[in-house]
Coordinates of C-alpha atoms and ligand atoms in Angstrom, one line a residue:
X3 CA 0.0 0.0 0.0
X4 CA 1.2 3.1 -0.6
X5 CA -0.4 6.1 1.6
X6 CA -2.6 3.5 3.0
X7 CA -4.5 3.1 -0.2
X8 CA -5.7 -0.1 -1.7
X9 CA -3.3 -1.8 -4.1
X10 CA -3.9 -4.0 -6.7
X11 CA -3.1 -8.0 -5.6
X12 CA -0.8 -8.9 -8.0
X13 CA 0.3 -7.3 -11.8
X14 CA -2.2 -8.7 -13.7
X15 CA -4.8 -7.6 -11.4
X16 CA -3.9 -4.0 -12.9
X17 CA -4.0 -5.3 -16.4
X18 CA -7.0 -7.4 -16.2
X19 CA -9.0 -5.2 -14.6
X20 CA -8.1 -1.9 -16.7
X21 CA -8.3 -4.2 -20.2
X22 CA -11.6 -5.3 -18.5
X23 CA -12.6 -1.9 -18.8
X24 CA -11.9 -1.2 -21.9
X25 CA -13.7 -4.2 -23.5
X26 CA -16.9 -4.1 -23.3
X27 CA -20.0 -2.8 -25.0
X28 CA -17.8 -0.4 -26.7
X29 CA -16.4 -3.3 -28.1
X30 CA -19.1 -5.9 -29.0
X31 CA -22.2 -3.3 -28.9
X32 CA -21.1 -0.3 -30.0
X33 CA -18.3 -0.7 -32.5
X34 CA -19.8 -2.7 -35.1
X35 CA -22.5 -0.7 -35.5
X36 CA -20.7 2.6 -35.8
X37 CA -18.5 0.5 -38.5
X38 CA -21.6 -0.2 -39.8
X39 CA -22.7 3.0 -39.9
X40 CA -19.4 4.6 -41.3
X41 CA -18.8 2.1 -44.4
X42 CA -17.0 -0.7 -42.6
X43 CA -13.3 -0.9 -43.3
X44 CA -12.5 2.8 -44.0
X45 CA -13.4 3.1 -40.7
X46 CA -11.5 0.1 -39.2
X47 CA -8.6 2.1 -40.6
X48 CA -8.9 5.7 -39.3
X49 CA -10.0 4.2 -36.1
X50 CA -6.7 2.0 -35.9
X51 CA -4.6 5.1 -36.6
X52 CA -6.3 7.1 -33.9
X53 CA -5.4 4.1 -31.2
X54 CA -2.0 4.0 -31.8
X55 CA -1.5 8.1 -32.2
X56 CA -3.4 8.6 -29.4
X57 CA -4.7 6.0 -27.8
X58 CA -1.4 4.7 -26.3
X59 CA 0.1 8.3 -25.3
X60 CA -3.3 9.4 -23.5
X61 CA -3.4 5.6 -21.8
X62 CA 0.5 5.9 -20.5
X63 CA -0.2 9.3 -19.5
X64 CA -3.2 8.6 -17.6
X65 CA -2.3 5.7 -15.4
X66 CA 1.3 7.6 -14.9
X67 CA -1.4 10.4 -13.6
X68 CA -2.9 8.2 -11.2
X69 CA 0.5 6.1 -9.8
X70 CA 2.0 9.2 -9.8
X71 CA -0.5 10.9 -7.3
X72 CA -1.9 8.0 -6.4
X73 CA -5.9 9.9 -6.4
X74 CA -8.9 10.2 -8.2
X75 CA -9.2 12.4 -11.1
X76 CA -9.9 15.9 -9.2
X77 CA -7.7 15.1 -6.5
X78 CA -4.6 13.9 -9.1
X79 CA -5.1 17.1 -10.8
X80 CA -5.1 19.2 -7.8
X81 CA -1.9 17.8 -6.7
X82 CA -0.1 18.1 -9.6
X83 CA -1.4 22.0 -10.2
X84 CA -2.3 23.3 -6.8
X85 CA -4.6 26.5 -6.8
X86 CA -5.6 26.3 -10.4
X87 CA -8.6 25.6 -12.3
X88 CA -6.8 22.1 -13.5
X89 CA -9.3 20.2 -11.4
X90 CA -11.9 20.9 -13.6
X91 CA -10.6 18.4 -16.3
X92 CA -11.1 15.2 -13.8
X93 CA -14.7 16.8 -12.8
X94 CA -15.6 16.9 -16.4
X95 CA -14.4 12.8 -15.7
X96 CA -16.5 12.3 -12.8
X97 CA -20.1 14.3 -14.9
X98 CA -18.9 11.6 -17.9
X99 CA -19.0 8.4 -16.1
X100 CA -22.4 9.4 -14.9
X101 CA -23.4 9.8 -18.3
X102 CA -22.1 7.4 -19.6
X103 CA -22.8 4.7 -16.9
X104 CA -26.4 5.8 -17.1
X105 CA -27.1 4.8 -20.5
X106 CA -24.5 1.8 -20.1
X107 CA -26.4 0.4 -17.9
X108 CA -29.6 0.6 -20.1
X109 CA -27.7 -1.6 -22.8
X110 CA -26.4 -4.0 -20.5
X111 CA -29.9 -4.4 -19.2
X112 CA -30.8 -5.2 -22.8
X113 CA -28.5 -7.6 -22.5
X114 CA -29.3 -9.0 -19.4
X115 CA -33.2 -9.2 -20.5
X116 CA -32.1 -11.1 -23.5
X117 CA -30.1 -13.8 -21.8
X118 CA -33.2 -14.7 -19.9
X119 CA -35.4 -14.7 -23.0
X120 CA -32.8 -16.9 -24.8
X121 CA -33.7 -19.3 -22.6
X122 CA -36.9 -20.1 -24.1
X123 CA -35.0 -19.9 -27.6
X124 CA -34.9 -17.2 -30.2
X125 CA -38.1 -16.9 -32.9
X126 CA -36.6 -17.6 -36.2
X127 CA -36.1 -15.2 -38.8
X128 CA -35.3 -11.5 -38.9
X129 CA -38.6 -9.9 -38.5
X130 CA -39.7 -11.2 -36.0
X131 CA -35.6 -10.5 -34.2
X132 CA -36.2 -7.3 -34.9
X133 CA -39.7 -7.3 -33.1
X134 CA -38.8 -9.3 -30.3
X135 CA -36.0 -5.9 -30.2
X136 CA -38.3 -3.7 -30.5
X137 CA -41.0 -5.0 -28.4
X138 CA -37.9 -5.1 -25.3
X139 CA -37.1 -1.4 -25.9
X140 CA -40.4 0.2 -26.3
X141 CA -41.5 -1.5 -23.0
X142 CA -41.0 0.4 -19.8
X143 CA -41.1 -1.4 -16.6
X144 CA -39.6 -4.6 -18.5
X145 CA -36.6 -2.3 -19.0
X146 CA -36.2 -0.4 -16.1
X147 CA -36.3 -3.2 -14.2
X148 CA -32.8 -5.0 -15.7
X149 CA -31.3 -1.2 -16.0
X150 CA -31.8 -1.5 -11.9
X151 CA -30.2 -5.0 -11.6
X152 CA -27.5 -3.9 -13.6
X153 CA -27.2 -0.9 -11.1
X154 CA -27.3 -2.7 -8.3
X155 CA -24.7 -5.7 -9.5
X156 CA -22.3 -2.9 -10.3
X157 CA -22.6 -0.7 -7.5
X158 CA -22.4 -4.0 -4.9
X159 CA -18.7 -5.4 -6.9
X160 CA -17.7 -1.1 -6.1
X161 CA -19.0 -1.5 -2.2
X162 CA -16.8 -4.9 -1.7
X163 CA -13.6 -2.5 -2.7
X164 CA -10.8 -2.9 -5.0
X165 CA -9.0 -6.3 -4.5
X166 CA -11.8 -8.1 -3.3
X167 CA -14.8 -6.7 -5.5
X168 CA -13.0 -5.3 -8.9
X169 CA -10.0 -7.6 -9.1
X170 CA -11.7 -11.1 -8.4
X171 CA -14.5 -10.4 -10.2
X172 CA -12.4 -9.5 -13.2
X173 CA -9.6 -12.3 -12.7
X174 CA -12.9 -14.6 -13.4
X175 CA -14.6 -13.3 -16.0
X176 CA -12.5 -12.1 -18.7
X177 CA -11.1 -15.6 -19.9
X178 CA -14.4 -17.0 -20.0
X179 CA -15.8 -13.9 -22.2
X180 CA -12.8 -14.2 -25.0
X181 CA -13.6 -18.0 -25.0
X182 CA -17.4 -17.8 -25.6
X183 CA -16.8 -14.8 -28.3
X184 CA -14.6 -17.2 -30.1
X185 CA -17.0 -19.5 -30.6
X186 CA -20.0 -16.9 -31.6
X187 CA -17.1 -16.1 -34.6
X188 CA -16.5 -20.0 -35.8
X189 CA -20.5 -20.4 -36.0
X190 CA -20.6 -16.9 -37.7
X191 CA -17.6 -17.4 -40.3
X192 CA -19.4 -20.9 -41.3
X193 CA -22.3 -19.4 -42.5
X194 CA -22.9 -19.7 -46.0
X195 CA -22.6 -16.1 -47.3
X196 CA -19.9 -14.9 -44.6
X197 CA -17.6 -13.7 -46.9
X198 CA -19.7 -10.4 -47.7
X199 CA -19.2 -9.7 -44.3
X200 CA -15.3 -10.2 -43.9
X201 CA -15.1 -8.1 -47.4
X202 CA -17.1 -5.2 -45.2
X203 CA -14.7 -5.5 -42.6
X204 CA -11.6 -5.7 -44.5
X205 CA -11.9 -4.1 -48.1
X206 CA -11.8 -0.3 -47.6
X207 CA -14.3 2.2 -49.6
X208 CA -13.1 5.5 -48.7
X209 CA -16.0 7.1 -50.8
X210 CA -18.0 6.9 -47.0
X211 CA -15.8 9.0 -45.2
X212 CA -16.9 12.2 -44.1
X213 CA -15.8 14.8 -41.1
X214 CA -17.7 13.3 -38.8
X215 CA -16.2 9.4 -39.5
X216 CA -13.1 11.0 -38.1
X217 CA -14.9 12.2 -35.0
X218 CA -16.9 8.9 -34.7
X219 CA -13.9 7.3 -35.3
X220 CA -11.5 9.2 -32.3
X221 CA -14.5 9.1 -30.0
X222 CA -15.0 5.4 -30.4
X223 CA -11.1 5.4 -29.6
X224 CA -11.8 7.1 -26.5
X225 CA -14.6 5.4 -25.6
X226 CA -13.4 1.7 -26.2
X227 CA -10.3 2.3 -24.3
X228 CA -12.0 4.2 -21.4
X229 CA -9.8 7.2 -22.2
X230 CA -10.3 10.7 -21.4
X231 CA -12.9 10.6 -18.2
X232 CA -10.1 9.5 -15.5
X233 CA -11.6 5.7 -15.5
X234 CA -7.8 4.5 -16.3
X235 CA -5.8 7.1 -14.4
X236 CA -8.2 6.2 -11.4
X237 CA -7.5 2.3 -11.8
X238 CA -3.7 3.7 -12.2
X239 CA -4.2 5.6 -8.6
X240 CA -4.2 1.5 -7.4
X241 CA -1.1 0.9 -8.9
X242 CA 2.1 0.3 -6.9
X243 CA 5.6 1.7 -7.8
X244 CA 6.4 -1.8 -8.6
X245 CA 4.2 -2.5 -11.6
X246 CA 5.2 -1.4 -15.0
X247 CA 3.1 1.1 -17.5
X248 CA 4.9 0.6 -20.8
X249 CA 4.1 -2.7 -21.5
X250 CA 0.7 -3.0 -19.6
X251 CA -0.9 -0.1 -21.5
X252 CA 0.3 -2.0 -24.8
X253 CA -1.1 -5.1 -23.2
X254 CA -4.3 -3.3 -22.7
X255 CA -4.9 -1.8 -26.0
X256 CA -4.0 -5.1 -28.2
X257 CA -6.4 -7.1 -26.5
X258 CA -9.1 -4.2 -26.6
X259 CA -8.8 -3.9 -30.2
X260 CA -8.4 -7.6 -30.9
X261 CA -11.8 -8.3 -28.9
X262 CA -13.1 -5.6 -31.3
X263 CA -12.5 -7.0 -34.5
X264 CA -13.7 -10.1 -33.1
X265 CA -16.8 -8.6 -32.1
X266 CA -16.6 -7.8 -35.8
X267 CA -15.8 -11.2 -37.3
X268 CA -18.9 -12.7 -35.0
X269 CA -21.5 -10.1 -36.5
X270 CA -20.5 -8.9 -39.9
X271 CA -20.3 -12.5 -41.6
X272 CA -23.7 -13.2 -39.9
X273 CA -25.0 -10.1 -40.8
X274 CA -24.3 -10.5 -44.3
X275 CA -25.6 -13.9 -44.2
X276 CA -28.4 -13.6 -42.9
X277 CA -29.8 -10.4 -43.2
X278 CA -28.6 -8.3 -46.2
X279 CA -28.2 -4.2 -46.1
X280 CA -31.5 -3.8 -46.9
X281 CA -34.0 -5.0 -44.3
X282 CA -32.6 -3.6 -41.3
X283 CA -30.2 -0.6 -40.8
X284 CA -27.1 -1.5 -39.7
X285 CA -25.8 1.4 -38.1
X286 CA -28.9 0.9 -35.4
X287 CA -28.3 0.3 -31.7
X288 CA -30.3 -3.0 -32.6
X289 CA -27.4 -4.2 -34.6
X290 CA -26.4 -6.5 -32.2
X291 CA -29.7 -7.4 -30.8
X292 CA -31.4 -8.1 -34.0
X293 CA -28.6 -10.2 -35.8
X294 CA -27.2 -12.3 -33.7
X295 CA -30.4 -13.9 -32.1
X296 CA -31.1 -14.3 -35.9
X297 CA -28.0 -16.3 -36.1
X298 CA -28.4 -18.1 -32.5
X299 CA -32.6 -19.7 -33.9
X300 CA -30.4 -21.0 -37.2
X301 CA -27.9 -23.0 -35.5
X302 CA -27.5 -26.1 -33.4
X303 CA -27.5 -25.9 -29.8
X304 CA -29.0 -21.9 -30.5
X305 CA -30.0 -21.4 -27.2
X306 CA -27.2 -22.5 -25.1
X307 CA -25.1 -20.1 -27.9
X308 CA -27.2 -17.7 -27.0
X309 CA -27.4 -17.9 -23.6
X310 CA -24.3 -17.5 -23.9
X311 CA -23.3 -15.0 -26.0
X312 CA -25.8 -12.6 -23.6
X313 CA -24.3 -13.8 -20.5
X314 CA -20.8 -12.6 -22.3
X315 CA -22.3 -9.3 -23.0
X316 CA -23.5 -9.0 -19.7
X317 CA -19.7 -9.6 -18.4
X318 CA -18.3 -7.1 -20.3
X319 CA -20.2 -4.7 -19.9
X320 CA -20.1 -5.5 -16.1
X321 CA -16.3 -5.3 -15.9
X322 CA -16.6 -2.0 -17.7
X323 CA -19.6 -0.3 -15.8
X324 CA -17.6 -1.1 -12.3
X325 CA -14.9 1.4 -14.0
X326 CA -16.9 4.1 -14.9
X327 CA -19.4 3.8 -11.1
X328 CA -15.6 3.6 -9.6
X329 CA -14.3 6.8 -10.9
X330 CA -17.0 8.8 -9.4
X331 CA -17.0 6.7 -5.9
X332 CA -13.4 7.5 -5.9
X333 CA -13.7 11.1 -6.0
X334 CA -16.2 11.2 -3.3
X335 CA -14.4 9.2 -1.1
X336 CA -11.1 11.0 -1.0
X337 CA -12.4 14.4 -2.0
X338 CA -15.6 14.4 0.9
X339 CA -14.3 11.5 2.8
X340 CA -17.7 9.1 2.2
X341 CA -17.6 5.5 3.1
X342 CA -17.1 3.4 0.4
X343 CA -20.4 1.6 0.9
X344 CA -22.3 4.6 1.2
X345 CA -20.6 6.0 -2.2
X346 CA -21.3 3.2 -4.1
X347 CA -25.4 3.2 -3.1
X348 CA -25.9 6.4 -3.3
X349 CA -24.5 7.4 -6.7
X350 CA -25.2 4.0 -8.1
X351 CA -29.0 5.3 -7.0
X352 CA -28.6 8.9 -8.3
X353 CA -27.3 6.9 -12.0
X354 CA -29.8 4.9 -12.5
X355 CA -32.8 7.6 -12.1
X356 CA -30.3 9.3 -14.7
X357 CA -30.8 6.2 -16.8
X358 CA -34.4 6.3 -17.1
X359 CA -34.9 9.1 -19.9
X360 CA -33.0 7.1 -22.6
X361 CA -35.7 4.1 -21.8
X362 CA -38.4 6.1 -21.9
X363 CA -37.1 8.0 -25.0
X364 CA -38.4 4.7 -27.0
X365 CA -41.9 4.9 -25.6
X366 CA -43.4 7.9 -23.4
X367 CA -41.2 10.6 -24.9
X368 CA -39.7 9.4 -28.3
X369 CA -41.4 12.2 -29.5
X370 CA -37.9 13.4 -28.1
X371 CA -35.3 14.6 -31.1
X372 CA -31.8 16.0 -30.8
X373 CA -30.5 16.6 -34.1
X374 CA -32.4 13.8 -35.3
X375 CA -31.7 11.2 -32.2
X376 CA -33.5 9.8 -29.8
X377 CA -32.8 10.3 -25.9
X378 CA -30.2 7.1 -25.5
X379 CA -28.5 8.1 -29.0
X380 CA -28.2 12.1 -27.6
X381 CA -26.6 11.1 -24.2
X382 CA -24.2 8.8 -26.2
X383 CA -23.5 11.6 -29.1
X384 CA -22.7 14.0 -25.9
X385 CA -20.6 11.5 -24.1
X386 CA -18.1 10.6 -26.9
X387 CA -18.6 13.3 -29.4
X388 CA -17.9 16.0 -27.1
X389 CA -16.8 14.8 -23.4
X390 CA -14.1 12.2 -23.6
X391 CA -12.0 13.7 -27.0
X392 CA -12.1 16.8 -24.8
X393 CA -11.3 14.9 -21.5
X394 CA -8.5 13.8 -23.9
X395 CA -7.4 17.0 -25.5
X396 CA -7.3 18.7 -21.7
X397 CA -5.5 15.9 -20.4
X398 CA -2.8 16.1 -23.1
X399 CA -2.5 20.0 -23.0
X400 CA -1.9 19.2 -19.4
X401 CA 0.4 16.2 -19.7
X402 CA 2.4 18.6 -22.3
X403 CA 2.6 22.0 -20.9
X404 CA 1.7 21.9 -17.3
X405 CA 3.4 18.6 -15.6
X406 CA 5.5 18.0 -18.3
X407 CA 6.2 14.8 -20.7
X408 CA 9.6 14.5 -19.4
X409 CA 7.6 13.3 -16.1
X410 CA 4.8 11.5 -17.3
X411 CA 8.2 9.8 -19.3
X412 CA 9.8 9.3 -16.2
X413 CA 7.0 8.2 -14.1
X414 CA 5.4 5.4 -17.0
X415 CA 9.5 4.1 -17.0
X416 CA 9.8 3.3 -13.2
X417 CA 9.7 0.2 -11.9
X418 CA 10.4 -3.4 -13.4
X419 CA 9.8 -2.3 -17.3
X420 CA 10.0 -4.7 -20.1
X421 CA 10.5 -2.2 -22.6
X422 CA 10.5 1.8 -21.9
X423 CA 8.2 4.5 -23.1
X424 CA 10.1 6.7 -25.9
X425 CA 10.0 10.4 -26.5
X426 CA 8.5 10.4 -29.3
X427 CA 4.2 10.3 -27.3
X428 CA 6.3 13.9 -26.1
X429 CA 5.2 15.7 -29.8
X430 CA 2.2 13.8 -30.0
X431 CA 1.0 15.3 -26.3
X432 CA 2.3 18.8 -26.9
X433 CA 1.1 19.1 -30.1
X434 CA -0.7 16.7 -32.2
X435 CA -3.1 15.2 -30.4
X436 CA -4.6 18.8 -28.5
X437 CA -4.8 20.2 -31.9
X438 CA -5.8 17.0 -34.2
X439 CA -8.6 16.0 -31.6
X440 CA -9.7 19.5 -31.0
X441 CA -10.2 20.0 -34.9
X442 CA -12.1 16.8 -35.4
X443 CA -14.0 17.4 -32.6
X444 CA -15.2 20.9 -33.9
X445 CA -15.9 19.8 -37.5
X446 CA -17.4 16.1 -36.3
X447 CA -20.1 17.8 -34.1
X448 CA -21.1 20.9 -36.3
X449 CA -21.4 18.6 -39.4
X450 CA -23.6 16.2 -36.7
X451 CA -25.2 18.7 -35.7
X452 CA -26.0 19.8 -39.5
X453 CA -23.9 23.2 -39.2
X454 CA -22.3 22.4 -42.2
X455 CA -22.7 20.1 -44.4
Ligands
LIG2 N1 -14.5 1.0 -22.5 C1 -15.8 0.6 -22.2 C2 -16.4 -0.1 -23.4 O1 -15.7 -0.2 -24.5 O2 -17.5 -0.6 -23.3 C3 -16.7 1.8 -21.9 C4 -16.1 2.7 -21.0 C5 -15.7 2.3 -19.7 C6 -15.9 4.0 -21.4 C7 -15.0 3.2 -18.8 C8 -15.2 4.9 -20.5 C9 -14.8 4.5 -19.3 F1 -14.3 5.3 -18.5

């Protein structure tokens, strides 16, 4: 322990538990439909660059944050800038993971719902997937209902503390989910007609790219690596002087972006397959919903794949929403001293009355439009469009200018390193990333937003 705060158990506690973060919905919900929705592999490219460019400078820079000062987001910043505004940046972290776990936890409970209903097997064919969907998400109580177990799983894993609720539920779950997703991609690849799908994935068509595929493209970065809202830096602040960044955060971000083109390979060829463009939109949040049970009434053993494949979900998103609920019970534990049980309840309460707009926006209120979305769609636009790439542009300008990259260098090279971080993040904090996020981010939302065109 260092200043008498909780330590990871072990090194791979650290990198299972922050890789457990970053996969997740982001990964198996979200990124194949925003692939979808941004022409498939020209997408896959851009969003590769922005991983590497930024991804892996703004991950060694935030958990070198948190070892470093060994807090939460407002109290690391605080620390490292006394008596300026700096602090601002990790509460902009702690309003995100609110956000964000809100609506979170209104997918997962999709997820949750549909492991249960795979139970009695999925209805063949894709119309009636896509109303079984749709009959889920336009209910109300049905919904709010697994939004609050989902709530109350997460918040209870945050209440039993670090090692013993984060770390062992972690060390258990990942290796089953990256088993079960395997086996969702052989029965998906075997379909007849699968290679449409791997041709979507793989064969780029530029002609789709617009401004806002760049935006979509660096939020989903963000957002799939659980960069730029503190989640890391906090799981960092756990870290002992013994463990090593360098090779961790590259241990993180392969295995996130693996488990997302695997997400990939399991829906794509079975979209393609099965489905078609035409029938349903891929670029819905159903994408994942509608196809796969498609997939899991046309095989053998269906519903024990299915079962499975929601259970899966429901990990990962588990693992993930424990990082976001832990970033804001982190901060009100050492900035206003709150037990950690209490923390956990009562903003794991607070959340998932937050949550309950984005269900209702596909009943009571979807006569609700922002810019064309609906209530869930508008919380996420806000949370990766706008929040985290400018989480991440603050937290380089600070990395760069105010503590400096010779010691976030310094600090990610301590300890027992296998191979040492190089100066060359140093231009991309400084320079590139504040001002190629910043522009994206500026062009992605007005064109969103139908500014320009
Ligand atoms: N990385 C998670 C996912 O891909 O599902 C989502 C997430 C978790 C985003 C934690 C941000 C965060 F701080």
């Amino acid at each position: 322990m260092v200043n008498g705060r909780e330590n990871w158990a072990s090194k791979i506690g650290f990198v299972l538990a922050a890789a457990g973060s970053a996969v997740g919905l982001g990964n198996i919900w979200r990124f194949p439909y925003v692939t979808g929705e941004h022409g498939g592999a020209a997408f896959l490219i851009i969003y590769l660059i922005a991983i590497v460019l930024i991804g892996y400078p703004v991950m060694v820079t935030e958990i070198s944050l948190g070892r470093s000062t060994q807090k939460n987001p407002v109290g690391a910043f605080k620390a490292l800038a006394p008596n300026t505004s700096w602090w601002l940046v990790g509460a902009l972290g702690v309003l995100t993971g609110f956000v964000i776990l809100s609506y979170y936890s209104v997918i997962a409970g999709w997820s949750l719902a549909f492991m249960v209903n795979s139970l009695g097997g999925f209805p063949q064919g894709i119309e009636a997937a896509e109303e079984l969907f749709m009959g889920h998400i336009t209910g109300v109580g049905t919904p709010i209902l697994y939004h609050a177990i989902f709530m109350v799983l997460t918040a209870g894993i945050i209440a039993a503390g670090v090692v013993k609720g984060i770390q062992r539920a972690v060390q258990f779950l990942m290796p089953i989910l990256a088993i079960l997703l395997v086996l969702v991609v052989l029965r998906s690849l075997t379909l007849e007609g699968a290679g449409e799908g791997l041709a979507f994935l793989f064969a780029p068509d530029f002609g789709a790219v617009t401004g806002n595929t760049f935006l979509s493209a660096v939020g989903q970065a963000f957002f799939t690596l659980s960069l730029g809202m503190g989640a890391i830096l906090t799981y960092g602040s756990y870290l002992s002087n013994k463990d090593e960044i360098p090779g961790s955060a590259a241990q993180i971000i392969g295995f996130d972006t693996g488990l997302a083109i695997v997400a990939g390979l399991a829906i794509f060829p079975a979209f393609f397959a099965l489905i078609g463009t035409e029938e349903v939109a891929m670029e819905s949040v159903g994408l994942v919903f509608i196809t796969l049970p498609a997939v899991f009434a046309e095989m053998p053993m269906g519903t024990i794949f299915g079962f499975l494949f929601f259970l899966l979900l429901s990990i990962a998103a588990l693992t993930s929403a424990i990082s976001l609920l832990e970033v804001v019970v982190a901060y009100v534990i050492d900035e206003h001293h709150w037990p950690r049980t209490m923390a956990a309840v009562v903003v794991g309460a607070i959340i998932f009355v937050v949550g309950i707009p984005p269900i209702l926006g596909y009943s009571t209120w979807d006569g609700f439009s922002f810019a064309g979305m609906d209530i869930l769609d508008t919380y996420d636009f806000f949370a990766d469009s706008i929040f985290l790439p400018l989480g991440g542009v603050l937290t380089s300008i600070f990395a760069g200018h105010v503590w400096g990259t010779r010691n976030v260098i310094e600090e990610a090279n301590r300890g027992n390193v296998s191979f040492r971080v190089g100066y060359w993040i140093s231009p991309l904090l400084k320079y590139v990333i504040p001002l190629g996020v910043f522009v994206v981010m500026v062009f992605g939302v007005l064109e969103a937003l139908g500014i320009i065109g």
